[in-house]
């Protein structure tokens, strides 16, 4: 091999290695979205004959090209472009303070649409009254979704290997989450009159046919029988609406694929746990994100009113559950170990006042 060949090969090897390393900086799941966002930005630059990639350029792009996008979409595109511009041309736009101020100002007063939640009473009512021959799969998805604060894709991807029957309970592992934090939770029988959640779970598991060719737990359910076809994410996303329609709740279309996760967070928050327990339960890293899943319920407002002026406002006690992350300054009776499932599915008739 000649010296010239050696000189020409080395830079090519280095360039290939660098390109591979750069590609590894992009999140694998959404890599195509990042690249599409950057190509669209480049096309806008070419169309408008803009050569520089500076703060003025990006301010113009966001104010003209993306003016009709919602604030969350703008922030998402900003995050993608920040990564791609830094990777492709080595410019860090996170220091463009005027651009950030512009995006923050456009977010003022914006209230994102959130899925409505199911109350504990509504959950019990559906589990007790809905026909198993029609809604058994929906019931089991509801149980898993609320017990585990599951996203729709987590329910869809749940496999047989993620489920362990412990006789008195069922342990479920969610290995691949959006935040890359593995979660585990327990499904118990529950204490609602006429509802045995373990029985419902096992009944559906028994109906799941052998030889499906895949390990996904949730399969299509029709006329009291399971098929071999795995349940898709769009079908799972429609289940909260089906529940709302069965219960004849107003605006059933507002019960979206986020309903189970938001319902779980709200029920747990109403039980009196602190934010650290809530974050661990849902696998959230940010306190603000965790709080965003909690419904600002009338029950919470009544509880606050009662604490301020005593018996002036009648309110039923939110929960008898107390979870402490530290033993300091906590009465001994509250420090005992309990399971989170009690925060969800312990049925208590509402009392007339707080004791």
Coordinates of C-alpha atoms in Angstrom, one line a residue:
X1 CA 0.0 0.0 0.0
X2 CA 1.5 3.4 -1.0
X3 CA 1.8 6.4 1.3
X4 CA -0.8 8.3 -0.8
X5 CA -3.3 5.5 -0.3
X6 CA -2.6 5.4 3.4
X7 CA -3.1 9.2 3.7
X8 CA -6.4 9.0 1.9
X9 CA -7.8 6.1 3.8
X10 CA -7.2 7.5 7.4
X11 CA -9.3 10.6 7.0
X12 CA -12.1 8.5 5.5
X13 CA -12.1 6.2 8.5
X14 CA -12.0 9.0 10.9
X15 CA -14.9 10.8 9.1
X16 CA -17.0 7.6 9.1
X17 CA -16.4 7.1 12.8
X18 CA -17.3 10.8 13.5
X19 CA -20.5 10.4 11.5
X20 CA -21.4 7.3 13.4
X21 CA -20.8 9.1 16.7
X22 CA -22.9 12.1 15.7
X23 CA -25.7 9.9 14.7
X24 CA -25.5 8.3 18.1
X25 CA -26.2 11.7 19.7
X26 CA -29.8 11.7 18.3
X27 CA -32.5 9.8 20.2
X28 CA -33.1 6.6 18.2
X29 CA -36.9 6.6 18.6
X30 CA -37.4 10.1 17.2
X31 CA -34.3 10.4 15.0
X32 CA -36.4 10.7 11.8
X33 CA -38.4 13.6 13.4
X34 CA -35.2 15.5 14.3
X35 CA -33.8 15.1 10.7
X36 CA -37.2 16.1 9.2
X37 CA -37.3 19.3 11.3
X38 CA -33.7 20.2 10.3
X39 CA -34.4 19.6 6.6
X40 CA -37.5 21.8 6.7
X41 CA -35.4 24.6 8.3
X42 CA -32.8 24.2 5.6
X43 CA -35.5 24.4 2.9
X44 CA -36.8 27.6 4.5
X45 CA -33.2 29.1 4.5
X46 CA -32.7 28.1 0.8
X47 CA -36.1 29.5 -0.2
X48 CA -35.4 32.9 1.5
X49 CA -31.8 32.9 0.5
X50 CA -30.6 33.0 4.2
X51 CA -27.1 31.8 4.6
X52 CA -26.4 32.6 8.2
X53 CA -27.7 30.5 11.1
X54 CA -27.9 33.0 13.8
X55 CA -30.4 34.4 16.3
X56 CA -32.0 36.7 13.7
X57 CA -32.5 33.9 11.3
X58 CA -34.2 31.6 13.9
X59 CA -36.4 34.5 15.1
X60 CA -37.6 35.0 11.6
X61 CA -38.1 31.3 11.1
X62 CA -40.2 30.8 14.3
X63 CA -42.2 34.0 13.8
X64 CA -43.0 33.5 10.1
X65 CA -42.8 29.8 9.2
X66 CA -44.1 28.5 12.5
X67 CA -46.5 31.2 13.6
X68 CA -49.6 28.9 13.5
X69 CA -48.0 26.2 15.5
X70 CA -49.0 25.7 19.2
X71 CA -46.6 26.6 21.9
X72 CA -45.7 23.0 22.8
X73 CA -45.0 22.3 19.1
X74 CA -42.8 25.3 18.9
X75 CA -40.8 24.3 21.9
X76 CA -40.5 20.7 20.6
X77 CA -39.2 22.0 17.3
X78 CA -36.8 24.4 19.1
X79 CA -35.4 21.4 21.0
X80 CA -34.9 19.4 17.8
X81 CA -33.3 22.3 15.9
X82 CA -31.0 23.0 18.9
X83 CA -29.7 19.5 18.8
X84 CA -29.4 19.2 15.0
X85 CA -27.8 22.7 14.5
X86 CA -25.2 21.9 17.2
X87 CA -24.5 18.5 15.7
X88 CA -24.4 19.5 12.0
X89 CA -22.7 22.9 12.2
X90 CA -21.5 23.3 15.7
X91 CA -23.7 26.3 16.7
X92 CA -25.3 26.2 20.2
X93 CA -28.6 28.1 19.9
X94 CA -29.4 27.6 23.6
X95 CA -27.6 30.9 24.2
X96 CA -30.0 32.8 21.9
X97 CA -31.8 34.5 24.8
X98 CA -34.0 36.7 22.5
X99 CA -35.3 33.5 20.8
X100 CA -36.1 31.9 24.2
X101 CA -37.9 35.1 25.4
X102 CA -39.9 35.1 22.1
X103 CA -41.0 31.5 22.7
X104 CA -41.9 32.1 26.3
X105 CA -44.0 35.2 25.4
X106 CA -45.9 33.2 22.8
X107 CA -46.6 30.6 25.5
X108 CA -48.2 33.1 27.9
X109 CA -51.8 32.2 28.7
X110 CA -51.7 28.9 26.8
X111 CA -53.6 26.0 28.5
X112 CA -52.9 22.6 26.9
X113 CA -55.8 20.3 26.4
X114 CA -55.6 17.4 28.8
X115 CA -57.5 14.2 29.0
X116 CA -60.3 14.0 31.5
X117 CA -59.8 11.5 34.3
X118 CA -61.9 8.7 35.8
X119 CA -62.9 8.9 39.5
X120 CA -62.6 5.9 41.8
X121 CA -66.4 5.5 41.9
X122 CA -66.5 5.5 38.1
X123 CA -63.8 2.9 37.8
X124 CA -65.6 0.6 40.3
X125 CA -68.9 1.1 38.5
X126 CA -67.4 0.1 35.1
X127 CA -65.6 -2.9 36.5
X128 CA -68.7 -4.1 38.3
X129 CA -71.4 -3.4 35.8
X130 CA -69.9 -3.7 32.3
X131 CA -70.4 -7.1 30.6
X132 CA -67.3 -9.3 30.6
X133 CA -68.3 -10.8 27.2
X134 CA -67.9 -7.3 25.7
X135 CA -65.5 -5.3 28.0
X136 CA -63.2 -7.9 29.7
X137 CA -60.1 -6.7 27.8
X138 CA -61.0 -3.1 28.5
X139 CA -61.4 -3.8 32.2
X140 CA -58.0 -5.4 32.4
X141 CA -56.4 -2.6 30.5
X142 CA -58.1 -0.1 32.9
X143 CA -56.8 -2.0 36.0
X144 CA -53.2 -2.2 34.7
X145 CA -53.3 1.4 33.4
X146 CA -54.5 2.9 36.7
X147 CA -52.5 0.7 39.0
X148 CA -49.3 1.4 37.1
X149 CA -49.9 4.9 35.7
X150 CA -49.3 3.4 32.3
X151 CA -48.9 5.1 29.0
X152 CA -50.9 3.6 26.1
X153 CA -47.7 2.3 24.4
X154 CA -46.7 0.7 27.7
X155 CA -50.0 -1.2 27.8
X156 CA -49.6 -2.2 24.2
X157 CA -46.1 -3.5 24.6
X158 CA -46.8 -5.4 27.8
X159 CA -45.5 -9.0 27.3
X160 CA -46.1 -12.3 29.1
X161 CA -42.5 -12.1 30.4
X162 CA -43.4 -8.8 32.2
X163 CA -46.1 -10.5 34.3
X164 CA -45.6 -12.6 37.4
X165 CA -48.6 -14.2 39.3
X166 CA -47.8 -14.2 43.0
X167 CA -51.1 -15.9 44.0
X168 CA -52.2 -13.1 46.3
X169 CA -51.3 -10.5 43.8
X170 CA -49.7 -9.9 40.4
X171 CA -46.4 -8.2 39.8
X172 CA -46.0 -6.3 36.6
X173 CA -42.8 -4.8 35.2
X174 CA -42.6 -2.0 32.7
X175 CA -39.1 -2.4 31.3
X176 CA -38.9 0.2 28.5
X177 CA -40.4 3.5 29.4
X178 CA -40.4 6.9 27.8
X179 CA -38.0 8.2 30.5
X180 CA -35.8 5.0 30.4
X181 CA -36.8 4.2 34.1
X182 CA -38.0 0.7 34.7
X183 CA -41.1 0.5 36.8
X184 CA -42.8 -2.3 38.8
X185 CA -46.2 -2.3 40.4
X186 CA -48.6 -4.7 42.1
X187 CA -52.2 -5.5 41.2
X188 CA -54.3 -6.7 44.1
X189 CA -57.8 -8.0 44.5
X190 CA -59.0 -4.7 45.7
X191 CA -61.7 -4.1 48.4
X192 CA -64.6 -2.7 46.3
X193 CA -67.8 -4.7 46.9
X194 CA -68.5 -7.0 43.9
X195 CA -65.2 -6.4 42.2
X196 CA -62.3 -8.8 42.2
X197 CA -59.5 -7.4 40.0
X198 CA -57.3 -10.5 40.3
X199 CA -60.2 -12.6 39.0
X200 CA -60.8 -10.3 36.1
X201 CA -57.1 -10.3 35.2
X202 CA -56.8 -14.1 35.4
X203 CA -60.0 -14.6 33.4
X204 CA -58.6 -12.6 30.5
X205 CA -55.2 -14.3 30.7
X206 CA -56.9 -17.7 30.5
X207 CA -58.8 -16.7 27.4
X208 CA -55.6 -15.6 25.6
X209 CA -54.9 -18.3 23.0
X210 CA -51.7 -20.2 22.7
X211 CA -49.6 -20.1 19.6
X212 CA -50.1 -16.4 18.8
X213 CA -46.7 -16.0 17.3
X214 CA -45.9 -13.1 19.6
X215 CA -45.6 -12.5 23.4
X216 CA -47.8 -9.4 23.7
X217 CA -50.3 -9.8 26.5
X218 CA -53.1 -7.7 25.1
X219 CA -54.8 -9.3 22.0
X220 CA -58.1 -8.4 20.3
X221 CA -61.2 -9.4 22.2
X222 CA -64.5 -10.1 20.5
X223 CA -67.7 -11.8 21.5
X224 CA -66.2 -13.2 24.7
X225 CA -63.1 -14.7 23.0
X226 CA -59.5 -13.6 22.4
X227 CA -58.0 -13.6 19.0
X228 CA -54.4 -14.1 18.1
X229 CA -54.0 -10.5 16.8
X230 CA -52.1 -8.2 19.0
X231 CA -54.0 -5.1 20.2
X232 CA -52.8 -1.9 18.5
X233 CA -52.0 1.4 20.1
X234 CA -54.9 3.2 18.5
X235 CA -57.3 0.6 19.9
X236 CA -55.8 1.0 23.4
X237 CA -56.0 4.8 23.1
X238 CA -59.8 4.5 22.5
X239 CA -60.5 2.4 25.6
X240 CA -61.0 5.4 27.9
X241 CA -63.6 6.8 25.6
X242 CA -65.4 3.4 25.4
X243 CA -65.5 3.4 29.2
X244 CA -66.8 7.0 29.3
X245 CA -69.5 6.1 26.8
X246 CA -70.6 3.1 28.7
X247 CA -70.9 5.2 31.9
X248 CA -72.7 7.9 29.9
X249 CA -70.2 10.5 31.0
X250 CA -70.4 14.0 29.3
X251 CA -67.9 14.7 26.5
X252 CA -66.6 11.1 26.2
X253 CA -64.3 12.2 23.4
X254 CA -62.2 14.1 26.0
X255 CA -61.2 10.8 27.6
X256 CA -58.1 10.1 25.6
X257 CA -55.1 7.7 25.6
X258 CA -53.6 9.7 28.6
X259 CA -56.7 9.1 30.8
X260 CA -55.4 6.0 32.7
X261 CA -52.1 7.6 33.5
X262 CA -53.6 11.0 34.6
X263 CA -56.3 9.2 36.6
X264 CA -53.7 7.2 38.4
X265 CA -51.6 10.3 39.3
X266 CA -54.7 12.2 40.5
X267 CA -56.0 9.3 42.6
X268 CA -52.6 8.9 44.2
X269 CA -52.2 12.6 44.8
X270 CA -55.6 12.8 46.4
X271 CA -54.6 10.0 48.8
X272 CA -52.2 12.4 50.5
X273 CA -48.8 11.2 49.2
X274 CA -46.0 13.7 48.7
X275 CA -44.5 14.6 45.3
X276 CA -41.5 12.3 45.6
X277 CA -43.8 9.2 45.9
X278 CA -45.8 10.5 42.9
X279 CA -42.7 10.9 40.8
X280 CA -41.5 7.4 41.6
X281 CA -44.9 5.9 40.8
X282 CA -45.1 7.4 37.4
X283 CA -41.4 7.4 36.6
X284 CA -41.2 11.2 36.3
X285 CA -37.9 12.9 36.7
X286 CA -39.4 16.4 36.9
X287 CA -41.7 17.6 39.6
X288 CA -43.5 20.0 37.3
X289 CA -44.2 17.2 34.8
X290 CA -45.6 15.0 37.6
X291 CA -47.8 17.8 38.9
X292 CA -49.1 18.4 35.3
X293 CA -50.7 15.0 35.4
X294 CA -52.6 15.7 38.6
X295 CA -56.2 16.8 38.2
X296 CA -57.0 20.0 40.1
X297 CA -60.0 18.4 41.6
X298 CA -62.9 19.8 43.5
X299 CA -62.1 17.3 46.3
X300 CA -58.7 18.9 46.7
X301 CA -60.2 22.4 46.9
X302 CA -62.7 21.3 49.5
X303 CA -60.0 19.7 51.5
X304 CA -58.0 22.9 51.5
X305 CA -61.1 24.9 52.5
X306 CA -61.7 22.6 55.4
X307 CA -58.1 22.9 56.7
X308 CA -58.4 26.7 56.6
X309 CA -61.8 27.1 58.3
X310 CA -62.4 23.8 60.0
X311 CA -66.0 22.5 59.6
X312 CA -67.1 25.5 57.6
X313 CA -67.0 23.4 54.4
X314 CA -68.3 19.9 54.5
X315 CA -66.0 17.4 52.8
X316 CA -65.4 13.7 52.9
X317 CA -61.9 12.6 54.0
X318 CA -59.8 12.2 50.8
X319 CA -58.0 9.1 52.1
X320 CA -56.7 7.3 55.2
X321 CA -53.4 6.5 53.5
X322 CA -50.2 8.1 54.7
X323 CA -46.9 7.5 53.1
X324 CA -43.7 9.0 54.5
X325 CA -40.3 9.1 52.8
X326 CA -38.7 10.0 56.1
X327 CA -39.3 8.9 59.7
X328 CA -38.5 12.4 61.0
X329 CA -41.4 14.3 62.6
X330 CA -43.9 11.6 61.5
X331 CA -46.2 10.0 64.1
X332 CA -45.5 6.3 64.6
X333 CA -48.9 5.2 63.4
X334 CA -48.2 6.9 60.0
X335 CA -44.8 5.4 59.5
X336 CA -46.0 1.8 59.0
X337 CA -45.4 0.2 55.5
X338 CA -48.4 0.0 53.1
X339 CA -48.9 -0.8 49.5
X340 CA -49.7 1.9 47.0
X341 CA -52.6 -0.1 45.7
X342 CA -54.6 1.0 48.7
X343 CA -54.5 4.6 47.5
X344 CA -56.4 3.5 44.4
X345 CA -58.8 0.7 45.0
X346 CA -59.9 0.8 48.7
X347 CA -63.5 1.5 48.6
X348 CA -64.9 3.7 51.3
X349 CA -68.4 5.1 51.3
X350 CA -68.3 8.9 51.6
X351 CA -68.8 10.3 55.1
X352 CA -70.7 13.5 55.8
X353 CA -67.9 15.4 57.4
X354 CA -64.3 15.3 58.4
X355 CA -63.6 13.9 61.8

